Coordinates of C-alpha atoms and ligand atoms in Angstrom, one line a residue:
X7 CA 202.9 134.7 116.2
X8 CA 204.8 134.1 119.3
X9 CA 203.6 131.2 121.4
X10 CA 201.6 131.5 124.6
X11 CA 201.1 135.3 124.3
X12 CA 197.5 135.4 123.3
X13 CA 196.2 135.8 126.8
X14 CA 198.1 139.0 127.2
X15 CA 197.2 140.4 123.8
X16 CA 193.4 140.2 124.1
X17 CA 191.6 141.9 126.8
X18 CA 187.9 140.9 126.4
X19 CA 185.7 143.7 125.5
X20 CA 182.1 143.9 126.8
X21 CA 180.9 144.5 123.3
X22 CA 182.4 141.4 121.9
X23 CA 180.6 138.1 121.6
X24 CA 182.2 134.7 121.6
X25 CA 183.2 134.5 118.0
X26 CA 183.1 130.7 117.4
X27 CA 180.1 129.9 119.6
X28 CA 178.1 132.8 118.2
X29 CA 178.3 131.1 114.8
X30 CA 176.6 128.0 116.2
X31 CA 174.1 129.8 118.5
X32 CA 173.0 132.2 115.7
X33 CA 172.5 129.3 113.3
X34 CA 170.2 127.2 115.5
X35 CA 167.1 126.6 113.3
X36 CA 164.8 125.5 116.2
X37 CA 166.0 124.9 119.8
X38 CA 163.9 121.7 120.0
X39 CA 165.5 120.2 116.9
X40 CA 167.8 117.2 117.4
X41 CA 171.4 117.9 117.0
X42 CA 173.0 114.6 118.1
X43 CA 171.5 111.1 118.2
X44 CA 173.4 108.0 119.3
X45 CA 172.9 104.4 118.0
X46 CA 171.2 103.5 121.4
X47 CA 168.6 106.2 120.6
X48 CA 169.7 108.9 122.9
X49 CA 168.7 112.3 121.4
X50 CA 170.0 115.8 122.3
X51 CA 168.3 118.9 121.0
X52 CA 170.1 122.1 120.2
X53 CA 168.7 123.5 123.4
X54 CA 170.3 120.7 125.4
X55 CA 173.6 121.3 123.6
X56 CA 173.6 125.0 124.5
X57 CA 172.6 124.4 128.1
X58 CA 175.0 121.5 128.6
X59 CA 177.9 123.5 127.1
X60 CA 176.8 126.4 129.4
X61 CA 176.9 124.1 132.4
X62 CA 180.5 122.9 131.5
X63 CA 181.5 126.6 131.0
X64 CA 180.2 127.4 134.5
X65 CA 181.9 124.4 136.0
X66 CA 185.2 125.2 134.4
X67 CA 185.0 128.8 135.6
X68 CA 184.2 127.5 139.1
X69 CA 187.3 125.4 138.9
X70 CA 189.4 128.5 138.2
X71 CA 189.7 128.3 134.4
X72 CA 190.4 131.8 133.1
X73 CA 190.1 133.0 129.5
X74 CA 193.1 131.7 127.5
X75 CA 193.7 128.7 129.9
X76 CA 194.1 125.3 128.4
X77 CA 191.7 122.4 129.1
X78 CA 193.3 119.1 128.1
X79 CA 191.0 116.1 127.4
X80 CA 191.8 112.5 126.7
X81 CA 188.5 110.6 126.8
X82 CA 186.5 108.1 124.7
X83 CA 184.1 109.6 122.2
X84 CA 180.6 110.5 123.4
X85 CA 178.2 113.4 122.8
X86 CA 179.3 114.7 126.2
X87 CA 182.8 115.5 124.7
X88 CA 181.2 117.8 122.2
X89 CA 179.3 119.6 125.0
X90 CA 182.6 119.8 127.0
X91 CA 184.4 121.2 123.9
X92 CA 181.8 123.9 123.4
X93 CA 181.8 124.6 127.2
X94 CA 185.5 125.3 127.0
X95 CA 184.9 127.6 124.0
X96 CA 182.1 129.4 125.9
X97 CA 184.4 129.8 128.9
X98 CA 186.9 131.6 126.7
X99 CA 189.4 128.8 127.3
X100 CA 191.4 126.7 124.8
X101 CA 190.3 123.1 124.0
X102 CA 193.1 120.6 123.8
X103 CA 192.0 117.2 122.8
X104 CA 194.4 114.3 123.0
X105 CA 194.5 111.0 121.0
X106 CA 193.1 108.2 123.1
X107 CA 196.0 106.0 122.0
X108 CA 198.6 108.2 123.8
X109 CA 200.5 106.5 126.6
X110 CA 201.0 108.0 130.1
X111 CA 204.5 109.0 129.1
X112 CA 203.2 110.9 126.0
X113 CA 200.5 112.5 128.1
X114 CA 203.1 113.6 130.5
X115 CA 204.9 115.5 127.7
X116 CA 201.7 117.2 126.5
X117 CA 200.6 118.3 129.9
X118 CA 204.0 119.6 130.7
X119 CA 204.2 121.5 127.5
X120 CA 200.6 122.9 127.4
X121 CA 200.2 123.5 131.2
X122 CA 196.5 123.1 131.3
X123 CA 194.4 124.2 134.3
X124 CA 192.1 121.2 134.0
X125 CA 192.8 117.7 132.6
X126 CA 189.9 115.4 131.8
X127 CA 190.6 111.7 131.4
X128 CA 188.8 108.4 131.3
X129 CA 188.1 107.1 134.8
X130 CA 189.7 103.8 133.9
X131 CA 193.0 105.6 133.2
X132 CA 192.9 108.0 136.1
X133 CA 195.4 106.0 138.2
X134 CA 197.8 105.2 135.4
X135 CA 197.9 108.9 134.5
X136 CA 198.3 110.2 138.1
X137 CA 202.1 110.7 137.7
X138 CA 201.8 112.3 134.3
X139 CA 199.1 114.7 135.5
X140 CA 200.7 115.5 138.9
X141 CA 201.3 119.2 137.9
X142 CA 197.7 119.9 136.8
X143 CA 195.5 121.7 139.3
X144 CA 192.2 119.9 138.6
X145 CA 191.7 116.4 137.2
X146 CA 188.3 115.3 136.2
X147 CA 187.0 112.1 134.6
X148 CA 184.6 111.4 131.8
X149 CA 183.7 107.9 130.4
X150 CA 182.4 106.7 127.1
X151 CA 178.8 106.8 128.5
X152 CA 179.2 110.4 129.5
X153 CA 179.6 109.8 133.2
X154 CA 182.4 110.9 135.6
X155 CA 183.4 113.8 137.8
X156 CA 183.4 116.3 134.8
X157 CA 179.8 115.5 134.1
X158 CA 179.0 115.7 137.8
X159 CA 180.7 119.1 138.1
X160 CA 178.5 120.3 135.1
X161 CA 175.3 118.8 136.7
X162 CA 175.8 121.1 139.7
X163 CA 175.8 124.2 137.5
X164 CA 173.0 126.3 135.8
X165 CA 173.5 126.1 132.1
X166 CA 172.1 129.5 131.5
X167 CA 175.3 131.5 131.5
X168 CA 176.8 134.3 129.5
X169 CA 179.6 133.5 127.1
X170 CA 183.0 134.8 127.8
X171 CA 183.6 137.3 125.0
X172 CA 186.3 136.2 122.6
X173 CA 187.3 137.8 119.3
X174 CA 188.3 136.3 116.0
X175 CA 192.0 136.3 117.0
X176 CA 191.7 134.6 120.3
X177 CA 192.7 130.9 120.6
X178 CA 189.9 128.4 120.7
X179 CA 192.0 125.2 120.4
X180 CA 195.4 123.6 120.4
X181 CA 195.8 120.3 118.5
X182 CA 199.0 118.5 118.7
X183 CA 200.2 117.1 115.4
X184 CA 201.0 113.4 115.0
X185 CA 204.7 114.0 115.4
X186 CA 206.1 111.3 113.2
X187 CA 209.3 113.3 113.0
X188 CA 210.6 114.7 116.2
X189 CA 208.4 116.1 119.0
X190 CA 204.7 116.6 118.5
X191 CA 203.9 120.3 118.1
X192 CA 200.8 122.1 119.4
X193 CA 199.0 123.9 116.5
X194 CA 197.3 127.0 117.8
X195 CA 193.9 127.6 116.2
X196 CA 191.9 130.8 116.7
X197 CA 188.1 131.3 116.8
X198 CA 188.4 132.7 113.3
X199 CA 190.4 129.8 111.9
X200 CA 187.7 127.5 112.9
X201 CA 184.6 129.6 112.3
X202 CA 185.7 130.8 108.9
X203 CA 186.6 127.3 107.7
X204 CA 183.2 125.9 109.0
X205 CA 181.4 128.6 107.1
X206 CA 183.4 127.9 103.9
X207 CA 182.6 124.2 104.2
X208 CA 178.9 124.8 104.8
X209 CA 178.8 126.8 101.5
X210 CA 181.1 124.6 99.5
X211 CA 179.5 121.3 100.4
X212 CA 175.9 122.8 100.5
X213 CA 175.1 122.0 104.1
X214 CA 171.7 122.9 105.4
X215 CA 169.6 122.3 108.5
X216 CA 168.1 119.3 106.7
X217 CA 171.4 117.5 106.7
X218 CA 172.1 114.4 108.8
X219 CA 175.7 113.4 109.0
X220 CA 176.9 110.0 109.9
X221 CA 179.7 110.8 112.4
X222 CA 182.0 107.8 113.0
X223 CA 185.3 109.7 113.2
X224 CA 187.3 110.3 116.4
X225 CA 186.8 113.7 118.0
X226 CA 190.3 114.3 119.2
X227 CA 191.4 115.0 115.6
X228 CA 190.7 118.0 113.3
X229 CA 188.6 115.8 110.9
X230 CA 186.0 114.6 113.4
X231 CA 186.1 117.6 115.7
X232 CA 186.2 120.5 113.3
X233 CA 185.5 119.4 109.7
X234 CA 182.6 117.2 110.6
X235 CA 181.2 118.6 113.9
X236 CA 181.7 122.4 113.3
X237 CA 180.3 122.1 109.8
X238 CA 177.1 120.4 111.0
X239 CA 176.7 122.8 113.9
X240 CA 177.2 125.8 111.7
X241 CA 174.5 124.7 109.4
X242 CA 172.0 123.7 112.0
X243 CA 172.0 120.1 110.8
X244 CA 172.3 117.0 112.9
X245 CA 174.6 114.0 113.5
X246 CA 174.2 110.3 114.0
X247 CA 177.0 109.9 116.5
X248 CA 178.8 106.5 116.4
X249 CA 181.6 105.7 118.8
X250 CA 183.8 104.3 116.1
X251 CA 183.8 103.0 112.5
X252 CA 181.3 100.2 112.2
X253 CA 180.5 99.5 108.5
X254 CA 177.4 97.5 109.1
X255 CA 175.9 100.1 111.4
X256 CA 176.8 102.9 108.9
X257 CA 175.0 100.9 106.2
X258 CA 171.9 100.5 108.4
X259 CA 171.9 104.3 109.1
X260 CA 172.3 105.5 105.5
X261 CA 168.5 105.6 104.8
X262 CA 168.2 108.2 107.6
X263 CA 171.3 110.2 106.7
X264 CA 172.4 112.5 103.9
X265 CA 176.2 112.8 104.3
X266 CA 179.1 110.6 105.4
X267 CA 182.6 112.0 106.1
X268 CA 185.4 109.5 106.5
X269 CA 189.0 108.6 106.0
X270 CA 189.7 106.3 103.0
X271 CA 189.6 103.2 105.3
X272 CA 185.8 103.9 105.8
X273 CA 185.2 103.5 102.1
X274 CA 187.4 100.4 101.6
X275 CA 185.7 98.7 104.6
X276 CA 182.2 99.7 103.4
X277 CA 183.0 98.3 99.9
X278 CA 183.5 94.9 101.5
X279 CA 179.8 94.9 102.6
X280 CA 177.5 93.1 100.2
X281 CA 174.7 95.4 101.3
X282 CA 176.4 98.5 99.7
X283 CA 174.1 99.0 96.7
X284 CA 172.7 102.1 94.9
X285 CA 169.4 101.5 96.8
X286 CA 171.3 101.6 100.2
X287 CA 172.7 105.0 99.3
X288 CA 169.5 106.4 97.8
X289 CA 168.9 109.1 100.4
X290 CA 172.6 110.1 100.7
X291 CA 173.7 113.2 98.9
X292 CA 177.4 113.4 99.7
X293 CA 180.4 111.2 100.6
X294 CA 183.5 113.1 101.6
X295 CA 187.0 111.6 102.1
X296 CA 190.2 113.0 103.5
X297 CA 193.1 112.8 105.9
X298 CA 194.9 110.3 103.7
X299 CA 195.0 109.6 99.9
X300 CA 192.0 107.9 98.5
X301 CA 193.0 105.3 96.0
X302 CA 191.6 106.1 92.5
X303 CA 190.4 102.5 92.4
X304 CA 188.3 103.0 95.6
X305 CA 186.8 106.1 94.0
X306 CA 185.9 104.1 90.8
X307 CA 184.6 101.1 92.7
X308 CA 182.4 103.4 95.0
X309 CA 180.9 105.1 92.0
X310 CA 180.1 101.7 90.3
X311 CA 178.6 100.3 93.5
X312 CA 176.6 103.4 94.7
X313 CA 176.3 105.8 91.8
X314 CA 178.1 108.5 93.9
X315 CA 181.5 110.1 93.2
X316 CA 183.3 110.5 96.5
X317 CA 184.3 114.1 97.1
X318 CA 188.0 114.2 98.2
X319 CA 189.4 117.1 100.1
X320 CA 192.8 118.1 101.6
X321 CA 193.8 119.8 104.7
X322 CA 195.8 119.4 107.9
X323 CA 195.7 120.2 111.6
X324 CA 197.6 123.4 111.0
X325 CA 195.5 124.7 108.1
X326 CA 192.0 123.2 108.6
X327 CA 190.6 122.5 105.1
X328 CA 192.5 124.0 102.1
X329 CA 191.2 122.3 99.0
X330 CA 188.1 120.4 97.9
X331 CA 186.9 118.7 94.8
X332 CA 183.9 120.6 93.4
X333 CA 180.3 119.9 94.6
X334 CA 179.1 120.5 91.0
X335 CA 181.5 119.5 88.3
X336 CA 184.1 116.8 88.0
X337 CA 185.3 115.1 91.2
X338 CA 188.6 113.8 89.8
X339 CA 189.9 110.6 91.4
X340 CA 193.5 111.0 92.7
X341 CA 193.2 114.7 93.1
X342 CA 192.1 116.9 96.0
X343 CA 190.3 119.5 93.9
X344 CA 190.7 123.3 94.0
X345 CA 191.7 125.7 96.7
X346 CA 188.7 126.6 98.8
X347 CA 187.3 130.2 98.6
X348 CA 189.6 132.5 100.6
X349 CA 192.6 130.1 100.5
X350 CA 195.7 130.8 98.4
X351 CA 197.7 127.8 97.5
X352 CA 200.9 127.6 95.5
X353 CA 203.5 125.0 94.6
X354 CA 207.1 126.2 95.0
X355 CA 210.6 124.9 94.5
X356 CA 211.4 123.6 98.0
X357 CA 215.0 125.0 97.9
X358 CA 214.6 128.5 96.4
X359 CA 210.9 129.1 97.1
X360 CA 210.3 130.0 93.4
X361 CA 206.7 129.5 92.3
X362 CA 206.4 126.6 89.9
X363 CA 204.2 126.2 86.8
X364 CA 201.5 123.7 86.1
X365 CA 202.2 120.0 86.4
X366 CA 205.5 120.5 88.2
X367 CA 206.0 118.8 91.6
X368 CA 207.1 121.0 94.5
X369 CA 206.2 122.0 98.0
X370 CA 202.6 123.0 98.7
X371 CA 202.2 126.3 100.6
X372 CA 199.0 127.8 101.9
X373 CA 197.8 131.1 103.1
X374 CA 194.4 132.3 104.4
X375 CA 192.1 132.7 107.4
X376 CA 192.2 128.9 107.7
X377 CA 195.9 128.9 108.6
X378 CA 196.9 128.5 112.3
X379 CA 198.8 131.0 114.4
X380 CA 201.9 128.9 115.0
X381 CA 203.2 126.2 117.2
X382 CA 202.6 126.5 121.0
X383 CA 205.7 127.8 122.7
X384 CA 207.9 127.0 119.6
X385 CA 208.6 130.4 118.0
X386 CA 211.6 129.1 116.1
X387 CA 209.7 126.2 114.6
X388 CA 206.9 128.5 113.7
X389 CA 209.2 131.0 112.1
X390 CA 210.9 128.2 110.1
X391 CA 207.6 127.0 108.6
X392 CA 206.2 130.3 107.4
X393 CA 207.5 132.3 104.5
X394 CA 208.0 136.1 104.8
X395 CA 204.8 136.7 102.9
X396 CA 202.7 134.7 105.3
X397 CA 202.5 131.4 103.4
X398 CA 202.7 128.3 105.5
X399 CA 205.0 125.5 104.3
X400 CA 202.8 122.5 104.5
X401 CA 205.5 119.8 104.1
X402 CA 203.3 118.1 101.4
X403 CA 204.6 117.7 97.9
X404 CA 202.2 118.1 95.1
X405 CA 201.4 119.8 91.8
X406 CA 198.6 121.8 90.2
X407 CA 197.5 120.4 86.8
X408 CA 196.4 122.3 83.7
X409 CA 192.8 122.4 84.9
X410 CA 193.7 123.7 88.3
X411 CA 193.2 120.5 90.3
X412 CA 195.7 120.0 93.1
X413 CA 197.4 116.6 93.4
X414 CA 199.2 115.5 96.5
X415 CA 202.3 113.4 95.8
X416 CA 203.2 112.7 99.4
X417 CA 204.9 114.1 102.5
X418 CA 208.2 115.9 101.8
X419 CA 209.9 113.8 104.4
X420 CA 208.8 110.6 102.4
X421 CA 210.7 111.8 99.3
X422 CA 213.4 109.3 98.3
X423 CA 216.7 110.5 97.0
X424 CA 218.4 107.6 95.3
X425 CA 221.8 108.0 93.6
X426 CA 221.1 111.8 93.6
X427 CA 217.7 111.5 91.9
X428 CA 214.4 112.5 93.4
X429 CA 211.8 109.7 93.5
X430 CA 208.3 110.5 94.5
X431 CA 206.8 107.4 96.2
X432 CA 203.3 108.0 94.9
X433 CA 204.5 107.6 91.3
X434 CA 206.0 104.2 92.0
X435 CA 203.0 103.2 94.2
X436 CA 200.6 104.1 91.4
X437 CA 202.4 101.8 88.9
X438 CA 202.6 98.9 91.5
X439 CA 198.9 99.3 92.5
X440 CA 197.9 99.0 88.8
X441 CA 199.4 95.5 88.6
X442 CA 196.9 92.6 88.7
X443 CA 196.6 91.0 92.1
X444 CA 198.2 94.0 94.0
X445 CA 195.9 95.3 96.7
X446 CA 198.0 98.3 97.7
X447 CA 201.6 99.3 98.3
X448 CA 203.9 101.7 100.1
X449 CA 207.2 102.8 98.7
X450 CA 209.9 103.9 101.1
X451 CA 213.6 104.9 101.0
X452 CA 216.0 102.8 103.0
X453 CA 219.7 103.5 103.7
X454 CA 221.9 101.9 101.0
X455 CA 225.7 101.9 100.9
X456 CA 225.9 102.8 97.2
X457 CA 222.7 104.8 96.5
X458 CA 222.3 106.7 99.7
X459 CA 218.7 105.6 99.7
X460 CA 217.3 102.6 97.9
X461 CA 213.7 102.6 96.6
X462 CA 211.9 99.8 98.4
X463 CA 208.3 98.6 97.9
X464 CA 206.2 97.1 100.6
X465 CA 203.3 95.3 98.9
X466 CA 200.0 93.8 100.0
X467 CA 199.2 91.1 97.5
X468 CA 195.9 89.3 96.7
X469 CA 195.2 86.3 94.5
X470 CA 197.3 86.4 91.3
X471 CA 199.8 88.9 92.7
X472 CA 203.3 88.6 91.1
X473 CA 206.3 87.8 93.3
X474 CA 209.3 90.1 93.8
X475 CA 210.9 89.4 90.5
X476 CA 207.5 89.7 88.8
X477 CA 206.8 93.1 90.2
X478 CA 210.3 94.3 89.3
X479 CA 210.0 93.0 85.7
X480 CA 206.6 94.6 85.3
X481 CA 207.9 98.0 86.3
X482 CA 211.1 97.9 84.2
X483 CA 209.4 99.2 81.1
X484 CA 207.2 101.7 82.9
X485 CA 209.6 103.6 85.2
X486 CA 213.1 105.0 84.8
X487 CA 215.6 102.6 86.3
X488 CA 216.4 104.8 89.3
X489 CA 212.7 104.7 90.3
X490 CA 212.4 100.9 90.2
X491 CA 212.3 99.2 93.6
X492 CA 215.6 97.5 94.5
X493 CA 213.6 95.2 96.7
X494 CA 209.9 94.3 97.0
X495 CA 208.7 93.0 100.4
X496 CA 205.3 91.4 100.9
X497 CA 203.1 92.0 104.0
X498 CA 199.5 91.1 105.0
X499 CA 198.6 94.7 105.7
X500 CA 200.2 98.2 105.8
X501 CA 200.5 99.8 109.3
X502 CA 198.0 102.6 109.6
X503 CA 197.2 105.1 112.3
X504 CA 193.6 105.8 113.4
X505 CA 193.2 108.4 110.7
X506 CA 194.0 105.8 108.0
X507 CA 197.4 107.2 107.2
X508 CA 200.1 104.7 106.3
X509 CA 202.8 104.9 108.8
X510 CA 205.9 104.9 106.6
X511 CA 208.1 105.7 109.5
X512 CA 207.2 102.3 111.1
X513 CA 208.0 100.6 107.8
X514 CA 211.4 102.4 107.5
X515 CA 212.2 101.4 111.1
X516 CA 211.2 97.8 110.6
X517 CA 213.3 97.4 107.5
X518 CA 216.1 99.8 108.3
X519 CA 218.9 97.2 107.9
X520 CA 217.7 95.7 104.7
X521 CA 220.7 96.8 102.5
X522 CA 223.2 96.8 105.3
X523 CA 225.0 93.5 104.5
Ligands
LIG9 P1 196.6 115.8 110.0 O1 197.3 117.0 110.5 O2 196.7 114.6 110.9 O3 195.2 116.1 109.5 O4 197.4 115.3 108.7 C1 197.5 116.2 107.6 C2 198.2 115.5 106.4 O5 197.4 114.4 105.9 C3 198.4 116.4 105.3 O6 199.6 117.2 105.4 C4 198.6 115.4 104.1 O7 199.9 114.8 104.1 C5 197.6 114.3 104.5 N1 196.3 114.4 103.8 C6 195.2 115.0 104.3 N2 194.2 114.9 103.3 C7 194.8 114.2 102.3 C8 194.3 113.8 101.0 N3 193.0 114.0 100.6 N4 195.2 113.2 100.2 C9 196.5 112.9 100.5 N5 197.0 113.3 101.7 C10 196.1 113.9 102.6

């Protein structure tokens, strides 16, 4: 579990194949079949994907990339990024995608920490990143249209190359976590972590070569890169590859597609489109949501508008996917369903680690082939977040109900302790969101001289929304006094990151001094 030692541990054997890439190669239904199509009508067949990935693998090896080396990538989304990702895997190296929003200072930290052999960036940022990338041996560029020195390096290679053998335990990727508390950590994911999860999702969500996924997620994050892309590739299906969320474009593509995967924002934005009707969704068989909690109201509205129950699932960078609502059976709004096959999930008392019974809120812990190998070069952090019996402490609070459905109550670090009592923000948010005129809310704890932390609500109000006193009065009879917000603040919208997660840390910072005077 130590960081950075995988290269030494695994000497490639001639008999071995490339574990993750073999999953994709072996599942190709017909090399001429389209795997990726862009809105401009560019089409790539499986044969193109394999050859282009081979050309990248050859170019990387020519640039001195050895098995186990990292290849860091901060570029705009395009099909070429997928070919590059698979090229890195075929070269036996470790793919390290970086959020396009990261600043040069942040990139400097990641490159210093991960020590990649090659760094690929957008040509427009090449100069701004020069200092941050000064220690990297080779710097290539790749733009949103798929052009740049990385693509040129691949153009010069023959794509018909042998894969570098890699076993299930070898690293395939490092994904840095969002790092809202402290330094961002690099989650080390093996070939088997990714391949086993892709297989499980193909089975659970009934993917086949006939599926066409609308892919509008970023590809620097586990959701767009692994959950969406690997699942499609492992099933021999295809993707309509959009550069970003564009609700009108998604609606116009639905008649040609069968599955949409998105963060909750996808669904709230699509619900604002008058064209979203049962007819528009006729050919679709599945809508999946994750990465942030889907409001029960969004679930209900979607069902009323399209006739489809959104399937909500739960996972994280470190664990890939851990739970899913059932394909057949009740997809229960406000829950993330059951542990996936092969995943053990338990809820424990965060202090003592004792396993808790049904309907009792505690820390969610997960174990299985889906769970990562630890944080890159952070052995202490890794050790602190695993139990002795191998369970990973997710940092998410939740419960398992009497029917076995898992509920996420929020991040452990968002728990509010007011006057010595635990307050779960989700419970308060659910009550506030149910008030007429409230669009949504975020409940946070702010430093308070008497209570330690004071429960504080940040509310987005629509027409008919009560004012501060009105919200407080409405909650008085519904929640214990210590759970009721001491203050209710109104905003036009909640701060969200690209994955649709409400950034409570920003709200806490913005209102840190609220109770100081
Ligand atoms: P990331 O590592 O960026 O994928 O973030 C993972 C975190 O997102 C989890 O630890 C949860 O806090 C949250 N998350 C993911 N899926 C859900 C979901 N369906 N409902 C609530 N929270 C979720």
